[in-house]
Short mmCIF file of C-alpha atoms in Angstrom, two decimals:
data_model
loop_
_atom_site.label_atom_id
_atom_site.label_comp_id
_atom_site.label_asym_id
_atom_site.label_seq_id
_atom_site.Cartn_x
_atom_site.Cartn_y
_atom_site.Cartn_z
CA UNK A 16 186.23 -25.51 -81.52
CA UNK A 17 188.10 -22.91 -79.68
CA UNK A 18 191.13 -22.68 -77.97
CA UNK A 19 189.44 -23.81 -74.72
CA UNK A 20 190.66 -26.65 -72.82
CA UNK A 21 188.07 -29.62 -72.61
CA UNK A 22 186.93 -30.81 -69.32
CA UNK A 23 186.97 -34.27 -69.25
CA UNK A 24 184.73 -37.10 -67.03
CA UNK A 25 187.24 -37.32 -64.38
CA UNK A 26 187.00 -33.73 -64.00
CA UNK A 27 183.33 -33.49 -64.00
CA UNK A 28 182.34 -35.95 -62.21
CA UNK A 29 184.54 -34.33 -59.26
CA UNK A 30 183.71 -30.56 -59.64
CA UNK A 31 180.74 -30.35 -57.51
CA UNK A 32 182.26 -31.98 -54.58
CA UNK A 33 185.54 -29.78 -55.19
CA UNK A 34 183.43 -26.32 -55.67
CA UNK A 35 181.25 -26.74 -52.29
CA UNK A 36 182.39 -23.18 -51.40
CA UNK A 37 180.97 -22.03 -54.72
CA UNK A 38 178.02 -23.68 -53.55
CA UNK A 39 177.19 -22.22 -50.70
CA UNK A 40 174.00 -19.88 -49.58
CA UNK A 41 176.45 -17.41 -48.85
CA UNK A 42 178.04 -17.11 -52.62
CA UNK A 43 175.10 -18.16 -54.90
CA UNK A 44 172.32 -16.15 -53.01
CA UNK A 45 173.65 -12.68 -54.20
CA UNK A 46 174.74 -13.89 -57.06
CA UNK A 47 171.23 -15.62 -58.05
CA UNK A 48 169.60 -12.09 -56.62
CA UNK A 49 171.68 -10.01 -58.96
CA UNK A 50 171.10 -12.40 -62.10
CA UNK A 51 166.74 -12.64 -61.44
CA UNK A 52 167.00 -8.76 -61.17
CA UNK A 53 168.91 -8.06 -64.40
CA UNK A 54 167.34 -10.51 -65.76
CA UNK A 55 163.33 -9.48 -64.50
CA UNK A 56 160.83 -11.20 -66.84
CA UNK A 57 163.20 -12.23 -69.31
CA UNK A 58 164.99 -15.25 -70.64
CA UNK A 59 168.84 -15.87 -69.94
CA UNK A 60 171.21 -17.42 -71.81
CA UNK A 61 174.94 -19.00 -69.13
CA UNK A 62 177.80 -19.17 -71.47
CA UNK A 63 179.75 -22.12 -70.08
CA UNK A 64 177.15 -23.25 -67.99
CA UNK A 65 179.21 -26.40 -66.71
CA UNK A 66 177.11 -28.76 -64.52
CA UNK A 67 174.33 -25.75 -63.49
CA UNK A 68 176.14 -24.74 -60.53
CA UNK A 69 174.58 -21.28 -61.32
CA UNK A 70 171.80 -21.92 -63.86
CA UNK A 71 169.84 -24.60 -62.51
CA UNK A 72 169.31 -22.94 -58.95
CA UNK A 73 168.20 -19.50 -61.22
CA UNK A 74 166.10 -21.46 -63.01
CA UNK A 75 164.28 -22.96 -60.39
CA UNK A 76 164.04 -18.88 -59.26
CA UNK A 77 161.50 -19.00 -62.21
CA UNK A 78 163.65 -17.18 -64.58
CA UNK A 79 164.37 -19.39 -68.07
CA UNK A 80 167.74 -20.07 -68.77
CA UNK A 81 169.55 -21.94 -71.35
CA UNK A 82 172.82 -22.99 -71.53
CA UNK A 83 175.86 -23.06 -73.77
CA UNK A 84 178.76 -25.82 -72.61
CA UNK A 85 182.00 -26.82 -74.03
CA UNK A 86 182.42 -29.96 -72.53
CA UNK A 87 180.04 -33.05 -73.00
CA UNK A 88 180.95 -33.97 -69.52
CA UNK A 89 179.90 -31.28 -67.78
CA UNK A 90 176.79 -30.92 -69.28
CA UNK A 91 175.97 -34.67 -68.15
CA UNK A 92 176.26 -33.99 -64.85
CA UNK A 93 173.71 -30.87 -65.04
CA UNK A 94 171.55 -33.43 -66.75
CA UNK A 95 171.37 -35.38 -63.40
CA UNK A 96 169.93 -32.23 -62.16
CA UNK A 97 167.89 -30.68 -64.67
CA UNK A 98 166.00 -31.81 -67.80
CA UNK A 99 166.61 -30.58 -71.32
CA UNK A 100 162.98 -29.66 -71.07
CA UNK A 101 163.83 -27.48 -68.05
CA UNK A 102 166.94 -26.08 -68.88
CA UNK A 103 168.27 -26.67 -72.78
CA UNK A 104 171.75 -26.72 -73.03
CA UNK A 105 173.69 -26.83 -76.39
CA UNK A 106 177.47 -28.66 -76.55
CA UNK A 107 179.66 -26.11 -78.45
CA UNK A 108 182.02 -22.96 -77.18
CA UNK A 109 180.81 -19.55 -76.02
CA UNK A 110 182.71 -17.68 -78.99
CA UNK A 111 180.72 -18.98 -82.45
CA UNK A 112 177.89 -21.03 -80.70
CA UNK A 113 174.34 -19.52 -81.55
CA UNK A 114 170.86 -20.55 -79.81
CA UNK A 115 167.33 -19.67 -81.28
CA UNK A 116 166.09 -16.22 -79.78
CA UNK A 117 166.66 -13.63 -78.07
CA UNK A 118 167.71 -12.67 -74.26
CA UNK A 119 167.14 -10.20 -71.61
CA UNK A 120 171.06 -11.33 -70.12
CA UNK A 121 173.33 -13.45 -71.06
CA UNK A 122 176.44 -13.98 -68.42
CA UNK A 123 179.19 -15.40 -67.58
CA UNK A 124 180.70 -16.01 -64.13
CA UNK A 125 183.53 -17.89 -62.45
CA UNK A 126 186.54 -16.31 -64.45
CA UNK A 127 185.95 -18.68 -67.46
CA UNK A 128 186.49 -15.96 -70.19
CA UNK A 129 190.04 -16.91 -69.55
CA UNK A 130 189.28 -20.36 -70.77
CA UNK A 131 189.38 -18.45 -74.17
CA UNK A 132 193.39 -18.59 -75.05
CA UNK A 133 193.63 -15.64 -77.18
CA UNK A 134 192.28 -11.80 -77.14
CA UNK A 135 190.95 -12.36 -80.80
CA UNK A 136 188.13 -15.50 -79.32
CA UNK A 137 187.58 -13.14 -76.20
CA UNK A 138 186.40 -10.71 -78.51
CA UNK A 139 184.31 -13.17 -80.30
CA UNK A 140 182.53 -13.99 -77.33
CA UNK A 141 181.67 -10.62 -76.53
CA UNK A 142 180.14 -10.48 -80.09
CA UNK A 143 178.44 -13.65 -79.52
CA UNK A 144 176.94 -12.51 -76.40
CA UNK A 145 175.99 -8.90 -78.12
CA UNK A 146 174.25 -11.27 -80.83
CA UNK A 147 172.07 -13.06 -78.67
CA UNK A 148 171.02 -10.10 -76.70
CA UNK A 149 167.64 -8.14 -77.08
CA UNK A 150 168.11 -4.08 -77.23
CA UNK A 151 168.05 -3.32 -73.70
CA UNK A 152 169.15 -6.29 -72.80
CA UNK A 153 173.01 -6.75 -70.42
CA UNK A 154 176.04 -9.23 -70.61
CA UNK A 155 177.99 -10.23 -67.10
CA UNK A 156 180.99 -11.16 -66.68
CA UNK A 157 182.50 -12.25 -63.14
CA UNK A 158 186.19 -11.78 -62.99
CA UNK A 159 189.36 -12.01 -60.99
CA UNK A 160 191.47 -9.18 -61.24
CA UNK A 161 195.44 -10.47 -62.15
CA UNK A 162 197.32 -10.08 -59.61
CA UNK A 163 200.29 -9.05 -60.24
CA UNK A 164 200.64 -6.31 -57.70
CA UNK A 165 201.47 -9.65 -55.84
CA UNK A 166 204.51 -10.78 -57.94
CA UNK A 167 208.07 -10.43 -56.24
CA UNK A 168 210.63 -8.69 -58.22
CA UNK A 169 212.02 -11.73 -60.51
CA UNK A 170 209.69 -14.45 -59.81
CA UNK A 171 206.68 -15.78 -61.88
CA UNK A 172 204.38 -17.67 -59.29
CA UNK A 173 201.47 -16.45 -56.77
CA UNK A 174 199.67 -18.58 -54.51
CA UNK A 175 195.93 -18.61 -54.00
CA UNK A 176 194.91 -21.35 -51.85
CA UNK A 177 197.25 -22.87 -49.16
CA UNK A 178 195.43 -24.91 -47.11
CA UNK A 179 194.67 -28.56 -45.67
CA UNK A 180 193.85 -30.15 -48.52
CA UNK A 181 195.02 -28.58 -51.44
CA UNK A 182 197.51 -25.64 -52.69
CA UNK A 183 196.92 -23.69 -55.55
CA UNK A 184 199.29 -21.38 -57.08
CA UNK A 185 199.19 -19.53 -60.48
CA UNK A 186 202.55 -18.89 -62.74
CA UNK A 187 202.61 -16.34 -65.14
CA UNK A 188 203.72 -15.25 -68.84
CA UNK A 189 203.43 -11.64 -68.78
CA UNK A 190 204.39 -11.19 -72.51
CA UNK A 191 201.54 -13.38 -73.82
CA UNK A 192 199.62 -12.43 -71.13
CA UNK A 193 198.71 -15.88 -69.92
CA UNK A 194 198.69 -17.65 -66.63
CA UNK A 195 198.66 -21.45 -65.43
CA UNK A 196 196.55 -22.36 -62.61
CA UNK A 197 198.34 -25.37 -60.49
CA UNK A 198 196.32 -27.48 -57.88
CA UNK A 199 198.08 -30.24 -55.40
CA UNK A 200 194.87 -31.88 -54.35
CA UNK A 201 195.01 -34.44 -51.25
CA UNK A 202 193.04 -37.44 -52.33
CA UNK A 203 192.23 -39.68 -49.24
CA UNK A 204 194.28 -40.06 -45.63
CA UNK A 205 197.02 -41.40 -47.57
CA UNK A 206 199.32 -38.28 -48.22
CA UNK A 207 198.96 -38.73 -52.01
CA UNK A 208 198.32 -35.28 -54.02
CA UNK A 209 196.77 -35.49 -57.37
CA UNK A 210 198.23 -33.25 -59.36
CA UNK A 211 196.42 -30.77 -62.26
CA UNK A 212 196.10 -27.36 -64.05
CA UNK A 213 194.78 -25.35 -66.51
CA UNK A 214 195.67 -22.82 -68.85
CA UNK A 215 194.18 -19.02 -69.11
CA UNK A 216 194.46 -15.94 -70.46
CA UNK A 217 193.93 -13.22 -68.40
CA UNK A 218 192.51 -9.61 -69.01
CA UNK A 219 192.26 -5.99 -67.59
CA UNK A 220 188.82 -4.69 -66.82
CA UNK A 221 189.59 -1.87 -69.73
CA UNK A 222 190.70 -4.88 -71.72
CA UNK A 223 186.89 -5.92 -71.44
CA UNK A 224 185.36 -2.94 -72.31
CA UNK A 225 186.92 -1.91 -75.41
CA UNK A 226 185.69 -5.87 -76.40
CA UNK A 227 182.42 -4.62 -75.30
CA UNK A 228 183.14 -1.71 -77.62
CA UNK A 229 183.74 -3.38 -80.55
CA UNK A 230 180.38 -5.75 -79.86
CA UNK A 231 178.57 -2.81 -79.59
CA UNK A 232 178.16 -2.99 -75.87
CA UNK A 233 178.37 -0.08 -73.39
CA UNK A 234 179.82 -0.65 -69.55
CA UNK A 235 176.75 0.01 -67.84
CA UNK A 236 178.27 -0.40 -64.25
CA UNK A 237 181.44 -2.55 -62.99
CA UNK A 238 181.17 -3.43 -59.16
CA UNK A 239 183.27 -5.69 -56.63
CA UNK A 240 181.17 -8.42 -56.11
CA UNK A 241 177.69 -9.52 -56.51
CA UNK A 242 176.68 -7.85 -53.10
CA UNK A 243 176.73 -4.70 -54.70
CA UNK A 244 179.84 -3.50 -53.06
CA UNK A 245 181.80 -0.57 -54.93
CA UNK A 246 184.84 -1.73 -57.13
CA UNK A 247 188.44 -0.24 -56.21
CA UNK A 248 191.88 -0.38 -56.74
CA UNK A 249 191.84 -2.65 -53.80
CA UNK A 250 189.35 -5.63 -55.45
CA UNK A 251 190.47 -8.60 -56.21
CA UNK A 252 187.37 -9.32 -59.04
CA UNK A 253 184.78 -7.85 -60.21
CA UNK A 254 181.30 -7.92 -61.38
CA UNK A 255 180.75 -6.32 -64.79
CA UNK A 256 177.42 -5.27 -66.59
CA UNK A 257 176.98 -4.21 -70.18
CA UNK A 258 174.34 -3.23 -71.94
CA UNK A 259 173.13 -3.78 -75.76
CA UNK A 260 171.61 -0.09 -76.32
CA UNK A 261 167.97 0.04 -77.57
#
């Protein structure tokens, strides 16, 4: 077990309706065109894989993935959607967990490296993905980059969602290097907000490729989205490919 925070039923059982931007043709159809073209006729291996939200539409692209997920919860609900015989998925985290074989990409989207607490597990997940990956073969990562640019002089807290419905903000430690993601969610036309958030550590793209350096990785090409767009000082995430040399 890692330093990951578990997703529990509750939380599962509510992601999909809560993520229907993430969803959307408009977000998963580059992303699921960048993926089948890394991955060409090779198998791919989702750390975190959650309830498929990625893995079962690439699957049904024809390229065969397997999973890795933390939480049994999560992985329930991608059960609803996808056999085991269609898309295995072993329960442990994405730093130690190792599956039989070999892949052409593993990756890893939606900013959950953060979900590992410390630098020493993110590092161990780079490894992990450098272990299961043929020579050749390239790790993703899709990740937000902190913004602290955005931080008033003094204060600790940035918004990222004010809307409607729900207002997110993060607060963060800038010793340890570690921000808390806080969500006010409207439940219902009764006023009442439920209340939650979650814990991450957060990392510099250089961060990430001197872990790529120590898994024996090389930073192949680092872009601003999955469109194919060029990163910049200006980007707010970013797309990053590595590559196990042959």
């Amino acid at each position: 077990m890692t330093s990951s925070e578990l997703w529990t039923r509750a939380t599962a059982d509510r992601y999909d309706a809560e993520e229907t931007d993430a969803f959307s043709d408009a977000v998963l159809g580059p992303t699921l065109a960048f993926l089948a073209g890394l991955a060409g006729d090779g198998r791919a291996l989702e750390f975190a894989i959650g309830t498929g939200r990625v893995g079962v539409p690439l699957r049904e692209r024809g390229v065969p993935v397997t999973g890795i997920e933390l939480s049994e919860h999560m992985a329930a609900v991608l059960r609803r959607k996808a056999d085991e015989h269609t898309l295995p998925v072993v329960i442990g985290d994405m730093a130690t967990t190792v599956v039989p074989g070999e892949f052409a990409l593993v990756y890893l989207v939606y900013n959950t490296i953060t979900n590992l607490l410390t630098q020493d597990e993110q590092v161990e997940c780079f490894r992990n993905a450098a272990r299961h990956l043929e020579p050749g073969g390239r790790f993703v990562i899709e990740l937000g980059v902190p913004p602290l640019r955005l931080l008033p002089p003094g204060q600790v807290a940035v918004p990222f969602d004010v809307s409607e419905r729900h207002t997110g903000f993060d607060t963060f430690d800038l010793v340890e290097q570690m921000l808390v993601s806080h969500h006010f969610t409207r439940d219902g036309d009764d006023g009442r907000y439920r209340r939650g958030n979650s814990r991450h550590r957060y990392a510099w793209p250089a961060e990430l490729d001197l872990m790529a350096r120590i898994a024996g990785l090389e930073l192949e090409r680092r872009l601003a989205d999955w469109d194919g767009s060029p990163f910049t000082q200006d980007s707010t995430k970013h797309i990053s490919v590595w590559r196990k040399p042959v």
